[in-house]
Amino acid sequence: MKTQEHVLPTKRAYTEVLTQTIKTGIIKSNLIPMVAGLTLALYTFNLNLIENLPNIILAVLGSALVIGAAGAFNNLYDRDIDILMERTKNRPTVTGDIQPITVLWMAISMALVGLLLLALTTPMAALFGLLGLFFYVVPYTMWSKRRTIYNTEIGSISGAMPVLIGWTAVHSSIDHPAIISLFVISMIWQMPHFYAIAIRKHDDYKAANVPMLPVVKGFKRTVMQTNVYLVVLALASLLLMPVSITLMTIGLVLSAGWLVLSIYGRRKMEQRQWANTMFFYSLLHMTLLFSAVIVFSLLGIIF
């Protein structure tokens, strides 16, 4: 930790400190499925886009604040293991560029304001925002991350909440096949995505004694489990059939392509290269699928 003589960050550095503390990259990536859930609800229930504009703005701002609060809580709690990992040792919460008490109050404030904004849309949206925050901070960060190889599965619950937040921000019913399909796909997607990250950062997790699947069970078991989840993800794409044959086809093709890449790449690539390829494809899969949902929904609303 830096001493009191450490030079205070510049204004630009403060901006960097804040963005790293609340994990703005994760905020942006989670807003994509949130907007997908929201626009699909507008299309499904034939709701007016302009009339729901206030709820859309509140949902975006509220989600961003709650997700940022979760990231801040995570950084605050994980300081002891972040210092042991190459990719996290320079986080502001580790270097002392921001004080723990500051992070705590910032996280609490962001969570409260974010949940309030979501509550102004519907109480259900605020409930799912609270559940997402709770599952990320308590069952994942504070318990399972350091104790079990199933930490990714547990963390996937919070990772799938953005689609529910977006959907319920404009409509409170959650028993429709459209939102069930997005929720299931969002959950399953995270396992192959985070397994790839765990292989890429294997040495970091091992040094910090974090029981990620490749660290505890090895590369072969991780590849096998990845392929199982990719098969499930492809099957989950079929849930989109009642919503749109086009969206179902896009989801199925993207998931099948991911599975083929995994099997073929395992034979042709070395371990780290396979993990890098799988990681970048996971981002492509999420971006293309949820962007397709957004475009499909908006076109259906407008035309």
PDB file of C-alpha atoms in Angstrom:
ATOM      1  CA  MET A   1       0.000   0.000   0.000  1.00  0.00           C
ATOM      2  CA  LYS A   2       1.231   3.503  -0.701  1.00  0.00           C
ATOM      3  CA  THR A   3       2.305   5.773   2.130  1.00  0.00           C
ATOM      4  CA  GLN A   4       0.770   9.074   3.120  1.00  0.00           C
ATOM      5  CA  GLU A   5       3.587  10.783   1.214  1.00  0.00           C
ATOM      6  CA  HIS A   6       2.178   9.348  -2.030  1.00  0.00           C
ATOM      7  CA  VAL A   7       1.426  12.152  -4.465  1.00  0.00           C
ATOM      8  CA  LEU A   8      -2.294  12.708  -4.883  1.00  0.00           C
ATOM      9  CA  PRO A   9      -3.664  11.680  -8.283  1.00  0.00           C
ATOM     10  CA  THR A  10      -4.250  14.362 -10.892  1.00  0.00           C
ATOM     11  CA  LYS A  11      -7.746  15.215 -12.092  1.00  0.00           C
ATOM     12  CA  ARG A  12      -7.251  12.842 -15.018  1.00  0.00           C
ATOM     13  CA  ALA A  13      -5.954  10.184 -12.659  1.00  0.00           C
ATOM     14  CA  TYR A  14      -8.996  10.606 -10.430  1.00  0.00           C
ATOM     15  CA  THR A  15     -11.204   9.879 -13.428  1.00  0.00           C
ATOM     16  CA  GLU A  16      -9.183   6.757 -14.137  1.00  0.00           C
ATOM     17  CA  VAL A  17      -9.349   5.749 -10.478  1.00  0.00           C
ATOM     18  CA  LEU A  18     -13.117   6.038 -10.427  1.00  0.00           C
ATOM     19  CA  THR A  19     -13.636   4.171 -13.697  1.00  0.00           C
ATOM     20  CA  GLN A  20     -11.437   1.305 -12.514  1.00  0.00           C
ATOM     21  CA  THR A  21     -13.106   1.185  -9.111  1.00  0.00           C
ATOM     22  CA  ILE A  22     -16.642   0.877 -10.465  1.00  0.00           C
ATOM     23  CA  LYS A  23     -15.525  -1.243 -13.457  1.00  0.00           C
ATOM     24  CA  THR A  24     -17.011   0.820 -16.282  1.00  0.00           C
ATOM     25  CA  GLY A  25     -16.182  -1.888 -18.819  1.00  0.00           C
ATOM     26  CA  ILE A  26     -18.471  -4.308 -17.010  1.00  0.00           C
ATOM     27  CA  ILE A  27     -21.161  -1.618 -16.765  1.00  0.00           C
ATOM     28  CA  LYS A  28     -21.125  -1.118 -20.540  1.00  0.00           C
ATOM     29  CA  SER A  29     -21.181  -4.828 -21.347  1.00  0.00           C
ATOM     30  CA  ASN A  30     -24.091  -5.450 -18.957  1.00  0.00           C
ATOM     31  CA  LEU A  31     -26.144  -2.590 -20.365  1.00  0.00           C
ATOM     32  CA  ILE A  32     -26.369  -4.390 -23.720  1.00  0.00           C
ATOM     33  CA  PRO A  33     -28.472  -7.317 -22.390  1.00  0.00           C
ATOM     34  CA  MET A  34     -30.419  -4.893 -20.195  1.00  0.00           C
ATOM     35  CA  VAL A  35     -31.439  -2.858 -23.240  1.00  0.00           C
ATOM     36  CA  ALA A  36     -32.180  -6.095 -25.113  1.00  0.00           C
ATOM     37  CA  GLY A  37     -34.593  -7.167 -22.388  1.00  0.00           C
ATOM     38  CA  LEU A  38     -36.195  -3.725 -22.320  1.00  0.00           C
ATOM     39  CA  THR A  39     -36.701  -3.365 -26.076  1.00  0.00           C
ATOM     40  CA  LEU A  40     -37.970  -6.939 -26.393  1.00  0.00           C
ATOM     41  CA  ALA A  41     -40.587  -6.209 -23.726  1.00  0.00           C
ATOM     42  CA  LEU A  42     -41.665  -3.082 -25.612  1.00  0.00           C
ATOM     43  CA  TYR A  43     -42.060  -5.152 -28.780  1.00  0.00           C
ATOM     44  CA  THR A  44     -43.712  -8.144 -27.108  1.00  0.00           C
ATOM     45  CA  PHE A  45     -46.403  -6.108 -25.387  1.00  0.00           C
ATOM     46  CA  ASN A  46     -46.751  -3.542 -28.193  1.00  0.00           C
ATOM     47  CA  LEU A  47     -45.754  -0.641 -25.936  1.00  0.00           C
ATOM     48  CA  ASN A  48     -45.119   2.862 -27.224  1.00  0.00           C
ATOM     49  CA  LEU A  49     -41.421   3.744 -27.426  1.00  0.00           C
ATOM     50  CA  ILE A  50     -41.865   7.482 -26.866  1.00  0.00           C
ATOM     51  CA  GLU A  51     -44.264   7.067 -23.953  1.00  0.00           C
ATOM     52  CA  ASN A  52     -41.777   4.763 -22.257  1.00  0.00           C
ATOM     53  CA  LEU A  53     -38.766   7.007 -22.870  1.00  0.00           C
ATOM     54  CA  PRO A  54     -38.626   8.182 -19.205  1.00  0.00           C
ATOM     55  CA  ASN A  55     -38.559   4.558 -18.026  1.00  0.00           C
ATOM     56  CA  ILE A  56     -35.861   3.740 -20.570  1.00  0.00           C
ATOM     57  CA  ILE A  57     -33.642   6.567 -19.307  1.00  0.00           C
ATOM     58  CA  LEU A  58     -34.266   5.639 -15.668  1.00  0.00           C
ATOM     59  CA  ALA A  59     -33.528   1.966 -16.397  1.00  0.00           C
ATOM     60  CA  VAL A  60     -30.218   2.773 -18.085  1.00  0.00           C
ATOM     61  CA  LEU A  61     -29.065   5.142 -15.346  1.00  0.00           C
ATOM     62  CA  GLY A  62     -30.316   2.946 -12.518  1.00  0.00           C
ATOM     63  CA  SER A  63     -28.743  -0.209 -13.961  1.00  0.00           C
ATOM     64  CA  ALA A  64     -25.421   1.546 -14.547  1.00  0.00           C
ATOM     65  CA  LEU A  65     -25.324   2.748 -10.936  1.00  0.00           C
ATOM     66  CA  VAL A  66     -26.257  -0.627  -9.433  1.00  0.00           C
ATOM     67  CA  ILE A  67     -23.749  -2.505 -11.611  1.00  0.00           C
ATOM     68  CA  GLY A  68     -21.079   0.065 -10.747  1.00  0.00           C
ATOM     69  CA  ALA A  69     -21.877  -0.342  -7.050  1.00  0.00           C
ATOM     70  CA  ALA A  70     -21.456  -4.112  -7.364  1.00  0.00           C
ATOM     71  CA  GLY A  71     -18.071  -3.602  -8.994  1.00  0.00           C
ATOM     72  CA  ALA A  72     -16.985  -1.223  -6.246  1.00  0.00           C
ATOM     73  CA  PHE A  73     -18.064  -3.643  -3.498  1.00  0.00           C
ATOM     74  CA  ASN A  74     -16.163  -6.404  -5.283  1.00  0.00           C
ATOM     75  CA  ASN A  75     -12.988  -4.332  -5.535  1.00  0.00           C
ATOM     76  CA  LEU A  76     -13.278  -3.350  -1.891  1.00  0.00           C
ATOM     77  CA  TYR A  77     -13.690  -6.908  -0.618  1.00  0.00           C
ATOM     78  CA  ASP A  78     -11.087  -8.508  -2.902  1.00  0.00           C
ATOM     79  CA  ARG A  79      -8.169  -6.219  -2.070  1.00  0.00           C
ATOM     80  CA  ASP A  80      -6.288  -9.012  -0.296  1.00  0.00           C
ATOM     81  CA  ILE A  81      -6.310 -11.324  -3.308  1.00  0.00           C
ATOM     82  CA  ASP A  82      -6.146  -8.601  -5.970  1.00  0.00           C
ATOM     83  CA  ILE A  83      -2.688  -7.640  -4.732  1.00  0.00           C
ATOM     84  CA  LEU A  84      -1.498 -11.180  -5.507  1.00  0.00           C
ATOM     85  CA  MET A  85      -2.628 -11.175  -9.142  1.00  0.00           C
ATOM     86  CA  GLU A  86      -0.766  -9.485 -11.981  1.00  0.00           C
ATOM     87  CA  ARG A  87      -3.911  -8.243 -13.732  1.00  0.00           C
ATOM     88  CA  THR A  88      -5.427  -6.704 -10.574  1.00  0.00           C
ATOM     89  CA  LYS A  89      -2.455  -5.599  -8.486  1.00  0.00           C
ATOM     90  CA  ASN A  90      -2.680  -2.040  -9.814  1.00  0.00           C
ATOM     91  CA  ARG A  91      -6.345  -1.508  -9.027  1.00  0.00           C
ATOM     92  CA  PRO A  92      -6.889   1.745  -7.093  1.00  0.00           C
ATOM     93  CA  THR A  93      -8.242  -0.184  -4.095  1.00  0.00           C
ATOM     94  CA  VAL A  94      -4.914  -2.075  -3.956  1.00  0.00           C
ATOM     95  CA  THR A  95      -2.505   0.780  -4.629  1.00  0.00           C
ATOM     96  CA  GLY A  96      -4.198   3.134  -2.178  1.00  0.00           C
ATOM     97  CA  ASP A  97      -5.176   5.696  -4.818  1.00  0.00           C
ATOM     98  CA  ILE A  98      -8.627   5.534  -3.260  1.00  0.00           C
ATOM     99  CA  GLN A  99      -9.388   4.840   0.385  1.00  0.00           C
ATOM    100  CA  PRO A 100     -11.565   1.878   1.438  1.00  0.00           C
ATOM    101  CA  ILE A 101     -14.032   4.093   3.302  1.00  0.00           C
ATOM    102  CA  THR A 102     -14.451   6.219   0.175  1.00  0.00           C
ATOM    103  CA  VAL A 103     -15.166   3.125  -1.913  1.00  0.00           C
ATOM    104  CA  LEU A 104     -17.648   1.861   0.679  1.00  0.00           C
ATOM    105  CA  TRP A 105     -19.675   5.056   0.774  1.00  0.00           C
ATOM    106  CA  MET A 106     -19.492   5.448  -2.981  1.00  0.00           C
ATOM    107  CA  ALA A 107     -20.800   1.902  -3.475  1.00  0.00           C
ATOM    108  CA  ILE A 108     -23.609   2.378  -0.949  1.00  0.00           C
ATOM    109  CA  SER A 109     -24.626   5.705  -2.486  1.00  0.00           C
ATOM    110  CA  MET A 110     -24.594   4.348  -6.035  1.00  0.00           C
ATOM    111  CA  ALA A 111     -26.616   1.307  -4.981  1.00  0.00           C
ATOM    112  CA  LEU A 112     -29.267   3.360  -3.198  1.00  0.00           C
ATOM    113  CA  VAL A 113     -29.646   5.921  -5.979  1.00  0.00           C
ATOM    114  CA  GLY A 114     -29.603   3.219  -8.646  1.00  0.00           C
ATOM    115  CA  LEU A 115     -32.281   1.166  -6.912  1.00  0.00           C
ATOM    116  CA  LEU A 116     -34.381   4.291  -6.411  1.00  0.00           C
ATOM    117  CA  LEU A 117     -34.198   5.093 -10.116  1.00  0.00           C
ATOM    118  CA  LEU A 118     -35.180   1.528 -10.987  1.00  0.00           C
ATOM    119  CA  ALA A 119     -38.075   1.704  -8.508  1.00  0.00           C
ATOM    120  CA  LEU A 120     -39.359   4.760 -10.374  1.00  0.00           C
ATOM    121  CA  THR A 121     -39.858   2.467 -13.383  1.00  0.00           C
ATOM    122  CA  THR A 122     -41.447  -0.515 -11.601  1.00  0.00           C
ATOM    123  CA  PRO A 123     -40.909  -2.151  -8.189  1.00  0.00           C
ATOM    124  CA  MET A 124     -39.999  -5.389 -10.008  1.00  0.00           C
ATOM    125  CA  ALA A 125     -37.082  -3.711 -11.766  1.00  0.00           C
ATOM    126  CA  ALA A 126     -35.756  -2.482  -8.417  1.00  0.00           C
ATOM    127  CA  LEU A 127     -36.209  -5.964  -6.939  1.00  0.00           C
ATOM    128  CA  PHE A 128     -34.166  -7.586  -9.691  1.00  0.00           C
ATOM    129  CA  GLY A 129     -31.553  -4.846  -9.359  1.00  0.00           C
ATOM    130  CA  LEU A 130     -31.300  -5.601  -5.647  1.00  0.00           C
ATOM    131  CA  LEU A 131     -31.119  -9.361  -6.282  1.00  0.00           C
ATOM    132  CA  GLY A 132     -28.381  -8.873  -8.878  1.00  0.00           C
ATOM    133  CA  LEU A 133     -26.381  -6.735  -6.458  1.00  0.00           C
ATOM    134  CA  PHE A 134     -26.905  -9.171  -3.580  1.00  0.00           C
ATOM    135  CA  PHE A 135     -25.964 -12.306  -5.532  1.00  0.00           C
ATOM    136  CA  TYR A 136     -22.813 -10.658  -6.914  1.00  0.00           C
ATOM    137  CA  VAL A 137     -21.599  -9.286  -3.603  1.00  0.00           C
ATOM    138  CA  VAL A 138     -22.606 -11.958  -1.061  1.00  0.00           C
ATOM    139  CA  PRO A 139     -23.002 -15.470  -2.567  1.00  0.00           C
ATOM    140  CA  TYR A 140     -20.375 -14.815  -5.265  1.00  0.00           C
ATOM    141  CA  THR A 141     -17.744 -12.335  -4.036  1.00  0.00           C
ATOM    142  CA  MET A 142     -17.874 -12.968  -0.296  1.00  0.00           C
ATOM    143  CA  TRP A 143     -18.535 -16.713  -0.299  1.00  0.00           C
ATOM    144  CA  SER A 144     -18.237 -18.924  -3.390  1.00  0.00           C
ATOM    145  CA  LYS A 145     -15.397 -17.178  -5.232  1.00  0.00           C
ATOM    146  CA  ARG A 146     -12.840 -18.358  -2.670  1.00  0.00           C
ATOM    147  CA  ARG A 147     -14.444 -21.668  -1.714  1.00  0.00           C
ATOM    148  CA  THR A 148     -15.766 -23.645  -4.667  1.00  0.00           C
ATOM    149  CA  ILE A 149     -15.173 -24.379  -8.347  1.00  0.00           C
ATOM    150  CA  TYR A 150     -18.856 -23.618  -8.849  1.00  0.00           C
ATOM    151  CA  ASN A 151     -18.293 -19.921  -8.167  1.00  0.00           C
ATOM    152  CA  THR A 152     -18.872 -19.178 -11.857  1.00  0.00           C
ATOM    153  CA  GLU A 153     -22.261 -20.892 -11.833  1.00  0.00           C
ATOM    154  CA  ILE A 154     -23.272 -18.986  -8.704  1.00  0.00           C
ATOM    155  CA  GLY A 155     -22.050 -15.705 -10.164  1.00  0.00           C
ATOM    156  CA  SER A 156     -24.024 -16.330 -13.344  1.00  0.00           C
ATOM    157  CA  ILE A 157     -27.241 -15.624 -11.426  1.00  0.00           C
ATOM    158  CA  SER A 158     -26.312 -11.989 -10.939  1.00  0.00           C
ATOM    159  CA  GLY A 159     -24.927 -11.806 -14.461  1.00  0.00           C
ATOM    160  CA  ALA A 160     -28.312 -12.754 -15.891  1.00  0.00           C
ATOM    161  CA  MET A 161     -30.239 -10.102 -13.958  1.00  0.00           C
ATOM    162  CA  PRO A 162     -29.774  -7.213 -16.448  1.00  0.00           C
ATOM    163  CA  VAL A 163     -32.234  -8.744 -18.944  1.00  0.00           C
ATOM    164  CA  LEU A 164     -34.806  -9.057 -16.160  1.00  0.00           C
ATOM    165  CA  ILE A 165     -34.190  -5.480 -15.046  1.00  0.00           C
ATOM    166  CA  GLY A 166     -34.693  -4.175 -18.584  1.00  0.00           C
ATOM    167  CA  TRP A 167     -37.805  -6.260 -19.205  1.00  0.00           C
ATOM    168  CA  THR A 168     -39.521  -5.365 -15.922  1.00  0.00           C
ATOM    169  CA  ALA A 169     -38.654  -1.678 -16.274  1.00  0.00           C
ATOM    170  CA  VAL A 170     -41.515  -1.466 -18.791  1.00  0.00           C
ATOM    171  CA  HIS A 171     -43.637  -4.528 -17.939  1.00  0.00           C
ATOM    172  CA  SER A 172     -43.924  -6.488 -14.686  1.00  0.00           C
ATOM    173  CA  SER A 173     -44.856  -9.904 -16.120  1.00  0.00           C
ATOM    174  CA  ILE A 174     -41.916 -12.342 -16.232  1.00  0.00           C
ATOM    175  CA  ASP A 175     -43.669 -15.553 -17.299  1.00  0.00           C
ATOM    176  CA  HIS A 176     -43.430 -14.835 -21.020  1.00  0.00           C
ATOM    177  CA  PRO A 177     -41.231 -17.186 -23.140  1.00  0.00           C
ATOM    178  CA  ALA A 178     -39.308 -14.179 -24.494  1.00  0.00           C
ATOM    179  CA  ILE A 179     -37.801 -13.121 -21.181  1.00  0.00           C
ATOM    180  CA  ILE A 180     -37.352 -16.698 -19.976  1.00  0.00           C
ATOM    181  CA  SER A 181     -35.268 -17.426 -23.078  1.00  0.00           C
ATOM    182  CA  LEU A 182     -33.073 -14.334 -22.612  1.00  0.00           C
ATOM    183  CA  PHE A 183     -32.557 -15.107 -18.930  1.00  0.00           C
ATOM    184  CA  VAL A 184     -31.524 -18.724 -19.558  1.00  0.00           C
ATOM    185  CA  ILE A 185     -29.205 -17.747 -22.422  1.00  0.00           C
ATOM    186  CA  SER A 186     -27.627 -15.019 -20.272  1.00  0.00           C
ATOM    187  CA  MET A 187     -26.908 -17.508 -17.488  1.00  0.00           C
ATOM    188  CA  ILE A 188     -25.492 -20.303 -19.644  1.00  0.00           C
ATOM    189  CA  TRP A 189     -23.321 -17.925 -21.710  1.00  0.00           C
ATOM    190  CA  GLN A 190     -21.275 -16.947 -18.693  1.00  0.00           C
ATOM    191  CA  MET A 191     -19.738 -20.349 -17.991  1.00  0.00           C
ATOM    192  CA  PRO A 192     -17.769 -20.774 -21.253  1.00  0.00           C
ATOM    193  CA  HIS A 193     -16.955 -17.054 -21.146  1.00  0.00           C
ATOM    194  CA  PHE A 194     -15.482 -17.092 -17.639  1.00  0.00           C
ATOM    195  CA  TYR A 195     -13.834 -20.499 -18.055  1.00  0.00           C
ATOM    196  CA  ALA A 196     -11.864 -18.959 -20.927  1.00  0.00           C
ATOM    197  CA  ILE A 197     -10.865 -16.051 -18.689  1.00  0.00           C
ATOM    198  CA  ALA A 198      -9.836 -18.479 -15.940  1.00  0.00           C
ATOM    199  CA  ILE A 199      -7.522 -20.316 -18.348  1.00  0.00           C
ATOM    200  CA  ARG A 200      -6.061 -17.061 -19.682  1.00  0.00           C
ATOM    201  CA  LYS A 201      -5.379 -15.888 -16.122  1.00  0.00           C
ATOM    202  CA  HIS A 202      -4.614 -19.329 -14.678  1.00  0.00           C
ATOM    203  CA  ASP A 203      -1.384 -18.250 -12.983  1.00  0.00           C
ATOM    204  CA  ASP A 204      -3.054 -15.245 -11.350  1.00  0.00           C
ATOM    205  CA  TYR A 205      -5.881 -17.299  -9.868  1.00  0.00           C
ATOM    206  CA  LYS A 206      -3.442 -19.968  -8.718  1.00  0.00           C
ATOM    207  CA  ALA A 207      -1.243 -17.377  -7.001  1.00  0.00           C
ATOM    208  CA  ALA A 208      -4.272 -15.947  -5.189  1.00  0.00           C
ATOM    209  CA  ASN A 209      -5.592 -19.437  -4.344  1.00  0.00           C
ATOM    210  CA  VAL A 210      -8.913 -18.755  -6.083  1.00  0.00           C
ATOM    211  CA  PRO A 211     -10.487 -22.151  -6.941  1.00  0.00           C
ATOM    212  CA  MET A 212     -11.383 -21.521 -10.559  1.00  0.00           C
ATOM    213  CA  LEU A 213     -12.204 -24.689 -12.495  1.00  0.00           C
ATOM    214  CA  PRO A 214      -8.962 -24.878 -14.563  1.00  0.00           C
ATOM    215  CA  VAL A 215      -6.863 -24.255 -11.450  1.00  0.00           C
ATOM    216  CA  VAL A 216      -8.477 -27.074  -9.456  1.00  0.00           C
ATOM    217  CA  LYS A 217      -9.537 -29.577 -12.130  1.00  0.00           C
ATOM    218  CA  GLY A 218      -7.208 -28.751 -15.004  1.00  0.00           C
ATOM    219  CA  PHE A 219      -7.490 -27.780 -18.657  1.00  0.00           C
ATOM    220  CA  LYS A 220      -9.017 -31.030 -19.961  1.00  0.00           C
ATOM    221  CA  ARG A 221     -11.927 -30.939 -17.490  1.00  0.00           C
ATOM    222  CA  THR A 222     -12.516 -27.252 -18.251  1.00  0.00           C
ATOM    223  CA  VAL A 223     -12.708 -27.878 -22.004  1.00  0.00           C
ATOM    224  CA  MET A 224     -15.125 -30.756 -21.479  1.00  0.00           C
ATOM    225  CA  GLN A 225     -17.357 -28.692 -19.205  1.00  0.00           C
ATOM    226  CA  THR A 226     -17.184 -25.770 -21.624  1.00  0.00           C
ATOM    227  CA  ASN A 227     -18.449 -27.974 -24.441  1.00  0.00           C
ATOM    228  CA  VAL A 228     -21.309 -29.269 -22.292  1.00  0.00           C
ATOM    229  CA  TYR A 229     -22.445 -25.722 -21.563  1.00  0.00           C
ATOM    230  CA  LEU A 230     -22.132 -24.787 -25.243  1.00  0.00           C
ATOM    231  CA  VAL A 231     -24.457 -27.655 -26.164  1.00  0.00           C
ATOM    232  CA  VAL A 232     -26.909 -26.404 -23.513  1.00  0.00           C
ATOM    233  CA  LEU A 233     -26.530 -22.857 -24.858  1.00  0.00           C
ATOM    234  CA  ALA A 234     -27.395 -24.048 -28.368  1.00  0.00           C
ATOM    235  CA  LEU A 235     -30.454 -25.852 -27.022  1.00  0.00           C
ATOM    236  CA  ALA A 236     -31.417 -22.754 -25.017  1.00  0.00           C
ATOM    237  CA  SER A 237     -31.483 -20.804 -28.282  1.00  0.00           C
ATOM    238  CA  LEU A 238     -34.500 -22.893 -29.278  1.00  0.00           C
ATOM    239  CA  LEU A 239     -36.425 -21.116 -26.525  1.00  0.00           C
ATOM    240  CA  LEU A 240     -36.424 -18.081 -28.819  1.00  0.00           C
ATOM    241  CA  MET A 241     -38.633 -19.908 -31.327  1.00  0.00           C
ATOM    242  CA  PRO A 242     -41.937 -18.502 -29.964  1.00  0.00           C
ATOM    243  CA  VAL A 243     -40.434 -15.028 -30.131  1.00  0.00           C
ATOM    244  CA  SER A 244     -38.822 -15.086 -33.562  1.00  0.00           C
ATOM    245  CA  ILE A 245     -37.504 -17.776 -35.903  1.00  0.00           C
ATOM    246  CA  THR A 246     -34.884 -15.275 -37.035  1.00  0.00           C
ATOM    247  CA  LEU A 247     -33.570 -14.659 -33.507  1.00  0.00           C
ATOM    248  CA  MET A 248     -33.662 -18.377 -32.768  1.00  0.00           C
ATOM    249  CA  THR A 249     -31.609 -19.066 -35.894  1.00  0.00           C
ATOM    250  CA  ILE A 250     -29.062 -16.377 -35.015  1.00  0.00           C
ATOM    251  CA  GLY A 251     -28.698 -17.749 -31.487  1.00  0.00           C
ATOM    252  CA  LEU A 252     -28.423 -21.320 -32.723  1.00  0.00           C
ATOM    253  CA  VAL A 253     -25.841 -20.505 -35.395  1.00  0.00           C
ATOM    254  CA  LEU A 254     -23.730 -18.428 -32.996  1.00  0.00           C
ATOM    255  CA  SER A 255     -23.819 -21.133 -30.310  1.00  0.00           C
ATOM    256  CA  ALA A 256     -23.111 -23.954 -32.758  1.00  0.00           C
ATOM    257  CA  GLY A 257     -20.223 -21.946 -34.189  1.00  0.00           C
ATOM    258  CA  TRP A 258     -18.828 -21.476 -30.702  1.00  0.00           C
ATOM    259  CA  LEU A 259     -19.019 -25.235 -30.056  1.00  0.00           C
ATOM    260  CA  VAL A 260     -17.310 -26.050 -33.355  1.00  0.00           C
ATOM    261  CA  LEU A 261     -14.611 -23.494 -32.582  1.00  0.00           C
ATOM    262  CA  SER A 262     -14.065 -25.061 -29.174  1.00  0.00           C
ATOM    263  CA  ILE A 263     -13.755 -28.626 -30.492  1.00  0.00           C
ATOM    264  CA  TYR A 264     -11.668 -27.716 -33.541  1.00  0.00           C
ATOM    265  CA  GLY A 265      -9.535 -25.220 -31.663  1.00  0.00           C
ATOM    266  CA  ARG A 266      -8.758 -27.729 -28.922  1.00  0.00           C
ATOM    267  CA  ARG A 267      -7.135 -29.962 -31.545  1.00  0.00           C
ATOM    268  CA  LYS A 268      -5.270 -27.217 -33.393  1.00  0.00           C
ATOM    269  CA  MET A 269      -4.344 -24.650 -30.741  1.00  0.00           C
ATOM    270  CA  GLU A 270      -2.251 -24.630 -27.628  1.00  0.00           C
ATOM    271  CA  GLN A 271      -4.002 -23.989 -24.334  1.00  0.00           C
ATOM    272  CA  ARG A 272      -3.584 -20.213 -24.055  1.00  0.00           C
ATOM    273  CA  GLN A 273      -4.413 -19.599 -27.708  1.00  0.00           C
ATOM    274  CA  TRP A 274      -7.581 -21.682 -27.371  1.00  0.00           C
ATOM    275  CA  ALA A 275      -8.629 -19.683 -24.304  1.00  0.00           C
ATOM    276  CA  ASN A 276      -7.967 -16.355 -26.024  1.00  0.00           C
ATOM    277  CA  THR A 277      -9.969 -17.399 -29.078  1.00  0.00           C
ATOM    278  CA  MET A 278     -12.859 -18.659 -26.943  1.00  0.00           C
ATOM    279  CA  PHE A 279     -12.873 -15.459 -24.894  1.00  0.00           C
ATOM    280  CA  PHE A 280     -13.073 -13.159 -27.889  1.00  0.00           C
ATOM    281  CA  TYR A 281     -15.737 -15.317 -29.527  1.00  0.00           C
ATOM    282  CA  SER A 282     -17.798 -15.122 -26.332  1.00  0.00           C
ATOM    283  CA  LEU A 283     -17.824 -11.331 -26.603  1.00  0.00           C
ATOM    284  CA  LEU A 284     -18.788 -11.598 -30.266  1.00  0.00           C
ATOM    285  CA  HIS A 285     -21.598 -14.023 -29.410  1.00  0.00           C
ATOM    286  CA  MET A 286     -23.075 -11.784 -26.730  1.00  0.00           C
ATOM    287  CA  THR A 287     -22.767  -8.589 -28.773  1.00  0.00           C
ATOM    288  CA  LEU A 288     -24.255 -10.024 -31.960  1.00  0.00           C
ATOM    289  CA  LEU A 289     -27.117 -11.912 -30.296  1.00  0.00           C
ATOM    290  CA  PHE A 290     -28.300  -9.130 -28.013  1.00  0.00           C
ATOM    291  CA  SER A 291     -27.766  -6.499 -30.687  1.00  0.00           C
ATOM    292  CA  ALA A 292     -29.945  -8.626 -32.974  1.00  0.00           C
ATOM    293  CA  VAL A 293     -32.619  -8.699 -30.258  1.00  0.00           C
ATOM    294  CA  ILE A 294     -32.463  -4.905 -29.929  1.00  0.00           C
ATOM    295  CA  VAL A 295     -32.610  -4.278 -33.687  1.00  0.00           C
ATOM    296  CA  PHE A 296     -35.404  -6.839 -34.172  1.00  0.00           C
ATOM    297  CA  SER A 297     -37.433  -5.289 -31.353  1.00  0.00           C
ATOM    298  CA  LEU A 298     -36.943  -1.693 -32.478  1.00  0.00           C
ATOM    299  CA  LEU A 299     -37.847  -2.519 -36.072  1.00  0.00           C
ATOM    300  CA  GLY A 300     -40.968  -4.294 -34.836  1.00  0.00           C
ATOM    301  CA  ILE A 301     -41.926  -1.307 -32.703  1.00  0.00           C
ATOM    302  CA  ILE A 302     -41.328   1.296 -35.406  1.00  0.00           C
ATOM    303  CA  PHE A 303     -42.754  -0.593 -38.359  1.00  0.00           C
TER     304      PHE A 303
END
